[in-house]
Tab-separated table of C-alpha atoms in Angstrom:
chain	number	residue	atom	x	y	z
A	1	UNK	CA	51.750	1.429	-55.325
A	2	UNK	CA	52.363	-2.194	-54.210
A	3	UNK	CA	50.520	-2.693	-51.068
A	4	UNK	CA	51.131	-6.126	-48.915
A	5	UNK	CA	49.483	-6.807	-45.688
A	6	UNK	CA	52.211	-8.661	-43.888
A	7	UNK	CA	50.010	-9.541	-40.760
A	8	UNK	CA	46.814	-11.069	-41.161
A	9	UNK	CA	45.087	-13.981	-39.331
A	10	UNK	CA	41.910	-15.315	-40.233
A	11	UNK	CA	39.040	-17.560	-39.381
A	12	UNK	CA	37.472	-17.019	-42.719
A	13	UNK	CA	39.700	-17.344	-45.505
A	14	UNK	CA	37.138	-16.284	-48.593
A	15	UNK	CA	35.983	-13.544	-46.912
A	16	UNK	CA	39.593	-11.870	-45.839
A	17	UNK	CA	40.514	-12.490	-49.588
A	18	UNK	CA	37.251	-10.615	-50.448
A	19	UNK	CA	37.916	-7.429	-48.605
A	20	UNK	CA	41.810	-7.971	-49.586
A	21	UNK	CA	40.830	-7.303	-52.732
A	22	UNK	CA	37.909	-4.839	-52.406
A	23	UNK	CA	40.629	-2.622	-50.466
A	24	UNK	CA	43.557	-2.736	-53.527
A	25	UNK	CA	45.920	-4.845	-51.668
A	26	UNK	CA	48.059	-6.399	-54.085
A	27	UNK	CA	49.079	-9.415	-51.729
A	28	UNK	CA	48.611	-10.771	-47.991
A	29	UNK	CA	50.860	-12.662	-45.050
A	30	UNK	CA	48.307	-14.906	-44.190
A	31	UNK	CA	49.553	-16.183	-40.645
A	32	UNK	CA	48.651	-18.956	-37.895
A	33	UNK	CA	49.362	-19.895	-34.985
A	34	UNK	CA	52.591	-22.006	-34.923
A	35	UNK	CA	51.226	-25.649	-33.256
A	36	UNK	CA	52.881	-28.055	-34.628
A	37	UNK	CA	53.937	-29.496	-38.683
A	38	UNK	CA	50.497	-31.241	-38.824
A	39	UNK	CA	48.743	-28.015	-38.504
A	40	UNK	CA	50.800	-26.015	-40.479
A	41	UNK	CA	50.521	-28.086	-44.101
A	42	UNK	CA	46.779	-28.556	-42.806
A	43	UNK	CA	46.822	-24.529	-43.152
A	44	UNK	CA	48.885	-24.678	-46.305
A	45	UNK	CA	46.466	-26.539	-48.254
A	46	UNK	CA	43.413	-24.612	-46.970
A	47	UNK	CA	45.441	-21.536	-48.311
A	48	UNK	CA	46.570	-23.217	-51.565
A	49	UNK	CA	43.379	-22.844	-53.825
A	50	UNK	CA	43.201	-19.095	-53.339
A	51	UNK	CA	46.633	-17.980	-54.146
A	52	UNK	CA	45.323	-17.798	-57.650
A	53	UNK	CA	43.046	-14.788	-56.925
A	54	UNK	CA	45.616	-12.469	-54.627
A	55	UNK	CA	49.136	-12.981	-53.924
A	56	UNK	CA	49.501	-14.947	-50.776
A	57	UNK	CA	52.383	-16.003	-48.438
A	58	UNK	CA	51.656	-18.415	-45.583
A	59	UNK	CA	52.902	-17.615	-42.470
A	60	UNK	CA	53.393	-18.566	-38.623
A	61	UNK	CA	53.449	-16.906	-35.605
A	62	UNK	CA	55.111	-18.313	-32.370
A	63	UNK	CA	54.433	-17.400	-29.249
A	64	UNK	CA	56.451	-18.963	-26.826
A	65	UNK	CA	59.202	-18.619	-24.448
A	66	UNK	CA	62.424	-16.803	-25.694
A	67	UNK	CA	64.632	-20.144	-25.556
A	68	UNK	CA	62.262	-21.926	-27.886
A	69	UNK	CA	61.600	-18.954	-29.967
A	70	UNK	CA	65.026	-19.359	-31.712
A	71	UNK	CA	64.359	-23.445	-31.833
A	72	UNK	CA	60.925	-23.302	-33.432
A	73	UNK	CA	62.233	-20.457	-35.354
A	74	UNK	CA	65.549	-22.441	-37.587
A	75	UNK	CA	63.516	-25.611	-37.306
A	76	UNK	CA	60.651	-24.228	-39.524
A	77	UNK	CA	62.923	-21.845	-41.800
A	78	UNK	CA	61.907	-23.965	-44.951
A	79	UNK	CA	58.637	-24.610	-44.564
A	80	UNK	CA	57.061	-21.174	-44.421
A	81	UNK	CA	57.729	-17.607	-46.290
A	82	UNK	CA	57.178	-15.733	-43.106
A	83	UNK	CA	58.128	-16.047	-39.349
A	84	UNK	CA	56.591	-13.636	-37.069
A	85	UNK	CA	57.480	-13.766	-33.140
A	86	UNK	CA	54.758	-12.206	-30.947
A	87	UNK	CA	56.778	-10.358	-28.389
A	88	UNK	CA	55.950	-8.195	-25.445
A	89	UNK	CA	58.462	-9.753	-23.064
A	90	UNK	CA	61.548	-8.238	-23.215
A	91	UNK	CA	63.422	-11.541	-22.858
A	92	UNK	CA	61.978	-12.523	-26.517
A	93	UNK	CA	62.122	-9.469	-27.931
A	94	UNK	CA	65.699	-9.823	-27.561
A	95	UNK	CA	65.912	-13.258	-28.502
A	96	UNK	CA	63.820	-12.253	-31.875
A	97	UNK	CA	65.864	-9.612	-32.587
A	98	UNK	CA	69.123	-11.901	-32.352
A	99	UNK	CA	67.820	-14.418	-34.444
A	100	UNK	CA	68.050	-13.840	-38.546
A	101	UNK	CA	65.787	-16.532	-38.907
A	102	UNK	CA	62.944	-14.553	-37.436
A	103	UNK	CA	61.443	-12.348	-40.166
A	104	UNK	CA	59.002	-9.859	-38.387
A	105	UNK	CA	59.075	-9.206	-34.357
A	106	UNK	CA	55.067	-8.849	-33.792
A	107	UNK	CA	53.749	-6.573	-30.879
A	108	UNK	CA	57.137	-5.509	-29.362
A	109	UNK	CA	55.287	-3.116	-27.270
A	110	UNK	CA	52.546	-5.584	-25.677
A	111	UNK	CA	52.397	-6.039	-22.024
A	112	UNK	CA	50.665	-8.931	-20.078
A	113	UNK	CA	47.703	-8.143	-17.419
A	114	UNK	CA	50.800	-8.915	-14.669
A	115	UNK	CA	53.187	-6.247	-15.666
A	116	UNK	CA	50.521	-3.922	-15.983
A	117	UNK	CA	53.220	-1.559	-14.433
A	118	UNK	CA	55.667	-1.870	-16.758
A	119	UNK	CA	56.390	1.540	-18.392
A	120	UNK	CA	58.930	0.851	-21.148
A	121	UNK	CA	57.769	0.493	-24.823
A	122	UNK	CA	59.663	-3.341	-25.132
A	123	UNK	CA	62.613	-2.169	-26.860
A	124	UNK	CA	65.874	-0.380	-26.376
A	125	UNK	CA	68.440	1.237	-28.837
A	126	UNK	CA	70.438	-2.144	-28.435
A	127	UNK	CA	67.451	-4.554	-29.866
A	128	UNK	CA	66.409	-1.862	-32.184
A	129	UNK	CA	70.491	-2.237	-33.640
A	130	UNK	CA	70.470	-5.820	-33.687
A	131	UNK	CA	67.125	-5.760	-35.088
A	132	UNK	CA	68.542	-4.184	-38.253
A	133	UNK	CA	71.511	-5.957	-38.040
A	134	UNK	CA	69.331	-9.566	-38.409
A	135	UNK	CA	66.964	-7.595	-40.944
A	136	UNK	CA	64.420	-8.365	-38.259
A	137	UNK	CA	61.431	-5.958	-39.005
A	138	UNK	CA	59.917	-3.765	-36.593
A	139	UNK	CA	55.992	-4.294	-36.619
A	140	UNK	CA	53.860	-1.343	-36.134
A	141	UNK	CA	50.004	-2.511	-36.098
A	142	UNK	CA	47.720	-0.566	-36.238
A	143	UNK	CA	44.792	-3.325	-34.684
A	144	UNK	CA	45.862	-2.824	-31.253
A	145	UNK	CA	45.414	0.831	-31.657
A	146	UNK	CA	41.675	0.405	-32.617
A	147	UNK	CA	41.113	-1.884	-30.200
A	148	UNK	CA	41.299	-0.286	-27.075
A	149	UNK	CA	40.302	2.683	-25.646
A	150	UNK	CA	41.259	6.290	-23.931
A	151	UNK	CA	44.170	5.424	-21.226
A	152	UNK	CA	44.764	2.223	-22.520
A	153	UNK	CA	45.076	3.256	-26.010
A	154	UNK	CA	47.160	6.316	-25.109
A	155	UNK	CA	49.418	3.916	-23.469
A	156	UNK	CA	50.018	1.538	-26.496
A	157	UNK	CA	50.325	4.633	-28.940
A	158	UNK	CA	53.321	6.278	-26.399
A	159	UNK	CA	55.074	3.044	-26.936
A	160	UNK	CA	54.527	2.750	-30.155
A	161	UNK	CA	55.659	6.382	-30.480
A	162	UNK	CA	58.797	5.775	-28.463
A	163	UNK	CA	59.653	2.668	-31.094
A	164	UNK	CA	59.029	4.461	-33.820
A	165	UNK	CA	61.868	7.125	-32.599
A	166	UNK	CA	64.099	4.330	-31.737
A	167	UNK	CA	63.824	2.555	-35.506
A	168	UNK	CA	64.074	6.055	-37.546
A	169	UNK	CA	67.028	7.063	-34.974
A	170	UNK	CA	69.254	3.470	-36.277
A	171	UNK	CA	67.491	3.221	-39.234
A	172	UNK	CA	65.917	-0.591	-38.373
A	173	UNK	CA	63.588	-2.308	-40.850
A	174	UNK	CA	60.251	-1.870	-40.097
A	175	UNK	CA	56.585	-2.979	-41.389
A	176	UNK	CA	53.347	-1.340	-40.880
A	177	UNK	CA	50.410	-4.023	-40.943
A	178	UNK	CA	46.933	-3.696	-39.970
A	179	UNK	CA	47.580	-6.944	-37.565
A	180	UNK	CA	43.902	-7.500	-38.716
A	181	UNK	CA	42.104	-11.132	-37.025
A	182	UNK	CA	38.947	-10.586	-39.067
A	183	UNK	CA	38.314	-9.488	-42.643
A	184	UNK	CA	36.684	-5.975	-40.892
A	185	UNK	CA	40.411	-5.187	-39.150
A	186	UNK	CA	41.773	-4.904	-42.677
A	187	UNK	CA	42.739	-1.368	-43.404
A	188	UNK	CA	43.415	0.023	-46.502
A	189	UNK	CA	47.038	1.390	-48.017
A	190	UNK	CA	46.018	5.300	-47.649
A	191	UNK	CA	44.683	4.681	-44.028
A	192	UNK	CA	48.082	2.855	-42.599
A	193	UNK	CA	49.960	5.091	-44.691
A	194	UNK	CA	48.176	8.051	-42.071
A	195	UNK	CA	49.269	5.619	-39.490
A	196	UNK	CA	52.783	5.783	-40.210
A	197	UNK	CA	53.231	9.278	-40.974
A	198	UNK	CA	51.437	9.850	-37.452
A	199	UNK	CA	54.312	8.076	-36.119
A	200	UNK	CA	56.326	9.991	-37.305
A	201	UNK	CA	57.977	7.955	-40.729
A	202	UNK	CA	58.708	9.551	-44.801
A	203	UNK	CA	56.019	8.643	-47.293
A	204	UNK	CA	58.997	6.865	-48.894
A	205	UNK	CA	60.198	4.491	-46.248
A	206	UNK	CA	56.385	3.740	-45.256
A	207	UNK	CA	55.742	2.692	-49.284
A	208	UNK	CA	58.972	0.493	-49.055
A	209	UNK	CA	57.222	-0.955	-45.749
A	210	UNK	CA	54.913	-1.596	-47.944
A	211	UNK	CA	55.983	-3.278	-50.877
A	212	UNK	CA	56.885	-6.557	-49.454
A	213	UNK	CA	60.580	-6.807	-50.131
A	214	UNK	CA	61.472	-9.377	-47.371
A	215	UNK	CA	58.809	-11.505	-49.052
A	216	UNK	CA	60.353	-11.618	-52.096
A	217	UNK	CA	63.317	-12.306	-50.611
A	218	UNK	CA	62.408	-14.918	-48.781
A	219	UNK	CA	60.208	-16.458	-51.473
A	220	UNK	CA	63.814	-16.473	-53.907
A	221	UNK	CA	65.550	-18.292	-50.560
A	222	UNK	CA	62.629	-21.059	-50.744
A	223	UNK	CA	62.576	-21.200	-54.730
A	224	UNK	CA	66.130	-23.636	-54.390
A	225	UNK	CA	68.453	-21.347	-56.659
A	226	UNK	CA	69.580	-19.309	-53.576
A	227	UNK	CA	72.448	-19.618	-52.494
A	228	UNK	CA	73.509	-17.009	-50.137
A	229	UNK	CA	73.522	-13.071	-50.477
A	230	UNK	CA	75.077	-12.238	-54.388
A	231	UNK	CA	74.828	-15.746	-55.022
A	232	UNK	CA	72.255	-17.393	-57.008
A	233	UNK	CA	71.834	-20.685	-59.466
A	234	UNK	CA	70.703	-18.991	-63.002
B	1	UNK	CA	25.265	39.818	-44.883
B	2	UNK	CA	28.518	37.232	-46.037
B	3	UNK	CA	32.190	37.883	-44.313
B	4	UNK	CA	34.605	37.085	-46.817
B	5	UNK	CA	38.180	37.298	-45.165
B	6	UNK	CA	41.393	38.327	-47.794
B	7	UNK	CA	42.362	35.359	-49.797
B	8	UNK	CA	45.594	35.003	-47.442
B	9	UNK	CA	43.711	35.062	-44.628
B	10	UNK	CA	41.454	32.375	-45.275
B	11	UNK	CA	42.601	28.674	-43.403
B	12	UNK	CA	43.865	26.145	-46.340
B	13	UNK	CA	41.460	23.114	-46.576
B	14	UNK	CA	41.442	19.666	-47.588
B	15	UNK	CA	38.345	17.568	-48.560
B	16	UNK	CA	39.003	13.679	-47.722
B	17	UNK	CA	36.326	11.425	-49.556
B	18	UNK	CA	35.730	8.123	-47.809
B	19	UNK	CA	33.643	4.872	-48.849
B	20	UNK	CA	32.442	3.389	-45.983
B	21	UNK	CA	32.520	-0.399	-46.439
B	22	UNK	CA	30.196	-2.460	-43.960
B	23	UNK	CA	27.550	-5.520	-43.523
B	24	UNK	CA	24.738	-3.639	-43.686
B	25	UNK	CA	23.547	-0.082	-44.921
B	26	UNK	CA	24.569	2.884	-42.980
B	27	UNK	CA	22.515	6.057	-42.448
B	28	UNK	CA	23.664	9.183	-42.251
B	29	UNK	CA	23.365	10.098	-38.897
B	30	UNK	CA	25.093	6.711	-37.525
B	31	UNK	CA	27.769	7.589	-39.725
B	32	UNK	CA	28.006	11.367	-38.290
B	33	UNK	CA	27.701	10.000	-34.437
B	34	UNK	CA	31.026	7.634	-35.259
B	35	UNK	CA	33.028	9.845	-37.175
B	36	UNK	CA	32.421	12.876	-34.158
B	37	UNK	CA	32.952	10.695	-31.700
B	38	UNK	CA	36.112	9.123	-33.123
B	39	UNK	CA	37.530	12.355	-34.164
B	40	UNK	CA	36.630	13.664	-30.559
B	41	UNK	CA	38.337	10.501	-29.075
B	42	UNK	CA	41.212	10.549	-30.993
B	43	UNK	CA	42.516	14.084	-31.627
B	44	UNK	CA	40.941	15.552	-28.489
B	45	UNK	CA	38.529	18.898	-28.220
B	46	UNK	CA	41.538	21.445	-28.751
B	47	UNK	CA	42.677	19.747	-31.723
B	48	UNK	CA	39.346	18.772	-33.112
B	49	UNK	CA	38.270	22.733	-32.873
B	50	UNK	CA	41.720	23.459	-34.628
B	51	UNK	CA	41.693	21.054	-37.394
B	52	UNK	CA	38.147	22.602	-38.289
B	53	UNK	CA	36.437	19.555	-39.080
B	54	UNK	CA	33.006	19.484	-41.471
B	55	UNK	CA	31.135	16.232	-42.637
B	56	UNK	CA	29.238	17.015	-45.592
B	57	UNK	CA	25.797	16.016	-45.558
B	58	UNK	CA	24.532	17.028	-49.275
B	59	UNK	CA	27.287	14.987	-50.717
B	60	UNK	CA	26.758	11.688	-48.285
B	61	UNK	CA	25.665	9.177	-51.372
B	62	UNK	CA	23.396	6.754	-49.076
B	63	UNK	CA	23.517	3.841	-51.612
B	64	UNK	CA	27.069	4.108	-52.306
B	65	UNK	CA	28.007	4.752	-48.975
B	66	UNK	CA	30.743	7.612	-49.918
B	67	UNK	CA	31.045	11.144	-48.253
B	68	UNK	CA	33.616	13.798	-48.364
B	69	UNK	CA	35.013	15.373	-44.375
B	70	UNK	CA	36.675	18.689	-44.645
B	71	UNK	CA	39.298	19.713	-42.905
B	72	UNK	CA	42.124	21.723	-42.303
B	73	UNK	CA	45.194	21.026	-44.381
B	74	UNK	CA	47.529	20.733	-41.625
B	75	UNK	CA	45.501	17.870	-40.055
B	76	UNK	CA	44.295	15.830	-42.990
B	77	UNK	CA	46.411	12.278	-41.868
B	78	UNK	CA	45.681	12.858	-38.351
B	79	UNK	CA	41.698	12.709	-39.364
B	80	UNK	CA	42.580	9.834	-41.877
B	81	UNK	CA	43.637	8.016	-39.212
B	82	UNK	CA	40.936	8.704	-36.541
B	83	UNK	CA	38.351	7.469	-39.377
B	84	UNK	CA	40.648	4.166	-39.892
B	85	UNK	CA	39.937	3.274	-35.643
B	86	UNK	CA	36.266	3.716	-36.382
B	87	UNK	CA	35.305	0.081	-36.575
B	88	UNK	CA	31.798	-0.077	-35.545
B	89	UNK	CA	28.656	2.546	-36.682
B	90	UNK	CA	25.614	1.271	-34.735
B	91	UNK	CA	25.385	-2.376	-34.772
B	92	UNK	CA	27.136	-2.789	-38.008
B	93	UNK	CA	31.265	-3.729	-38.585
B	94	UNK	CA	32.242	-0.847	-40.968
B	95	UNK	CA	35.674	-0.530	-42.764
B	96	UNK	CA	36.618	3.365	-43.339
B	97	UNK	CA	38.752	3.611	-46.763
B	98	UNK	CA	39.443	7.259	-47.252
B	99	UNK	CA	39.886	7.176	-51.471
B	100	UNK	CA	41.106	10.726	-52.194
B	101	UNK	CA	41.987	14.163	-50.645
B	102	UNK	CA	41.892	17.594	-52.552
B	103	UNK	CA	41.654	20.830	-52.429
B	104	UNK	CA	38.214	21.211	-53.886
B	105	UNK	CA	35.298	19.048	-53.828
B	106	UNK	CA	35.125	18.617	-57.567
B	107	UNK	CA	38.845	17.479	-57.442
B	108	UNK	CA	37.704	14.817	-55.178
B	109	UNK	CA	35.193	13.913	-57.604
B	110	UNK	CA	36.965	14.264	-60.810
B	111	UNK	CA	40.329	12.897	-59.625
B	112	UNK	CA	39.000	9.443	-58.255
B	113	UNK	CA	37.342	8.202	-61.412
């Protein structure tokens, strides 16, 4: 089974490819914080020596307001094989979810300390249709789950529950990643494979999760013989 | 004296091995304390009592830090997953890969060579 991690940061680069590997992942989403271009191809170089060990792609996460969420978003299309928009307000959840640029929307469900009252899970049956309409994938990680604890983590799990209903109900893309910021938050295949099928997915859609097909995808857009969908320079 | 219940009777089971990856050694009895506790945290008392939950000791291999957990067949990805939250045993950082589930502990054995 191909197994691709599509959400990992990292501090220590040898040490996440390590325990990559140890744990049969056949390739990573390394990602960083989007900054600015500087910082990005400082990051792409670190990366570049190691892509010779475990299949890498590099990519950035933004975390910003919803109007420059779509901005950032088209401006670095080209540069980077993945685009991941940390959401939790609803206003850029919706924003991700209307933009096909963005590849993964990251923490839909997360709340900040001020709308600690906030009850719903971050998405509705609208984003959820646009999401597959944009082939914007759903993230479900499992790092926020291990992180916290009793009434917190029953709250993140009921919205994670509640999204998972909403993506199998209008059959949305989704990905399940261990969302891991240290090489001990990686998770092997089996164990998020549990995860999904506790929230409620088919063995066969969680494998296709798996298997990195909006990578590829994007890798063939970067490559310079796409063209657009069906169309391609042989 | 040994109760044997009728074959049909008896509650299907599932062994899960694991291999406990970590920065240092583990003992057994760290590794017992997480696993209860995470189980416990995570599925609850009811559920814990009805997924029947066993950690082997005799087949805990200390030096290659791999153990088998037996449970009930009906809750076998529900204790996957509580072992994947454990991410600390004592002071150590500890990565739970569960390698292979079967119905018998040789299959466990046999099967993930």
């Amino acid at each position: 089974m191909q197994f691709y991690d599509l959400h990992v940061h990292t501090e220590n680069l040898e040490e996440t490819i390590k325990m990559a590997k140890l744990l049969g992942m056949t390739g990573i989403g390394l990602i960083t914080n989007w900054i600015d271009h500087e910082e990005l191809e400082g990051f792409k170089r670190q990366v570049e020596p190691f892509k010779k060990e475990i299949d890498i792609a590099v990519g950035v996460e933004i975390k910003d307001k919803a109007q420059n969420v779509v901005r950032i978003a088209k401006q670095i299309r080209k540069d980077v094989e993945l685009i991941l928009v940390h959401g939790g307000d609803l206003e850029v959840n919706r924003a991700a979810v209307e933009t096909a640029e963005v590849d993964v929307l990251v923490h839909p469900e997360a709340k900040d300390p001020s709308q600690e009252l906030r009850q719903d899970s971050g998405l509705d049956q609208v984003m959820v249709k646009l999401a597959k309409k944009n082939g914007v994938l759903i993230e479900f990680s499992l790092n926020d789950v291990i992180y916290s604890y009793k009434k917190t983590r029953s709250s993140i799990l009921k919205s994670l529950l509640q999204n998972a209903k909403l993506v199998k109900k209008y059959k949305a893309p989704f990905v399940i990643t261990s969302g891991s910021w240290s090489p001990w938050n990686m998770r092997a295949a089996s164990d998020l494979l549990s995860f999904g099928k506790y929230l409620g997915f088919q063995d066969p859609e969680i494998k296709k999760s798996f298997s990195g097909s909006k990578l590829f995808e994007n890798k063939k857009r970067l490559s310079g013989k796409w063209v657009m969908p069906g169309v391609e320079v042989v | 004296m040994k109760l044997r219940n009728m074959s049909s009777l008896r509650e299907k089971k599932r062994y899960i091995a694991f291999k406990l990856h970590s920065d240092s050694q583990v003992n057994y009895n760290d590794m017992r304390n997480a696993v209860w506790s995470s189980v416990l945290g995570f599925l609850g008392d009811d559920d814990t009592a009805r997924a029947n939950v066993q950690i082997i000791k005799n087949t805990w291999n200390q030096k290659q830090q791999t153990g088998l957990i037996k449970c009930s067949h009906l809750y076998v990805d529900k204790i996957k997953m509580s072992l994947a939250l454990i991410h600390q045993v004592g002071d150590s950082k500890v990565i739970f890969q569960t390698t292979r589930v079967s119905g018998t502990i040789k299959g466990t054995s046999t099967q993930s060579k």
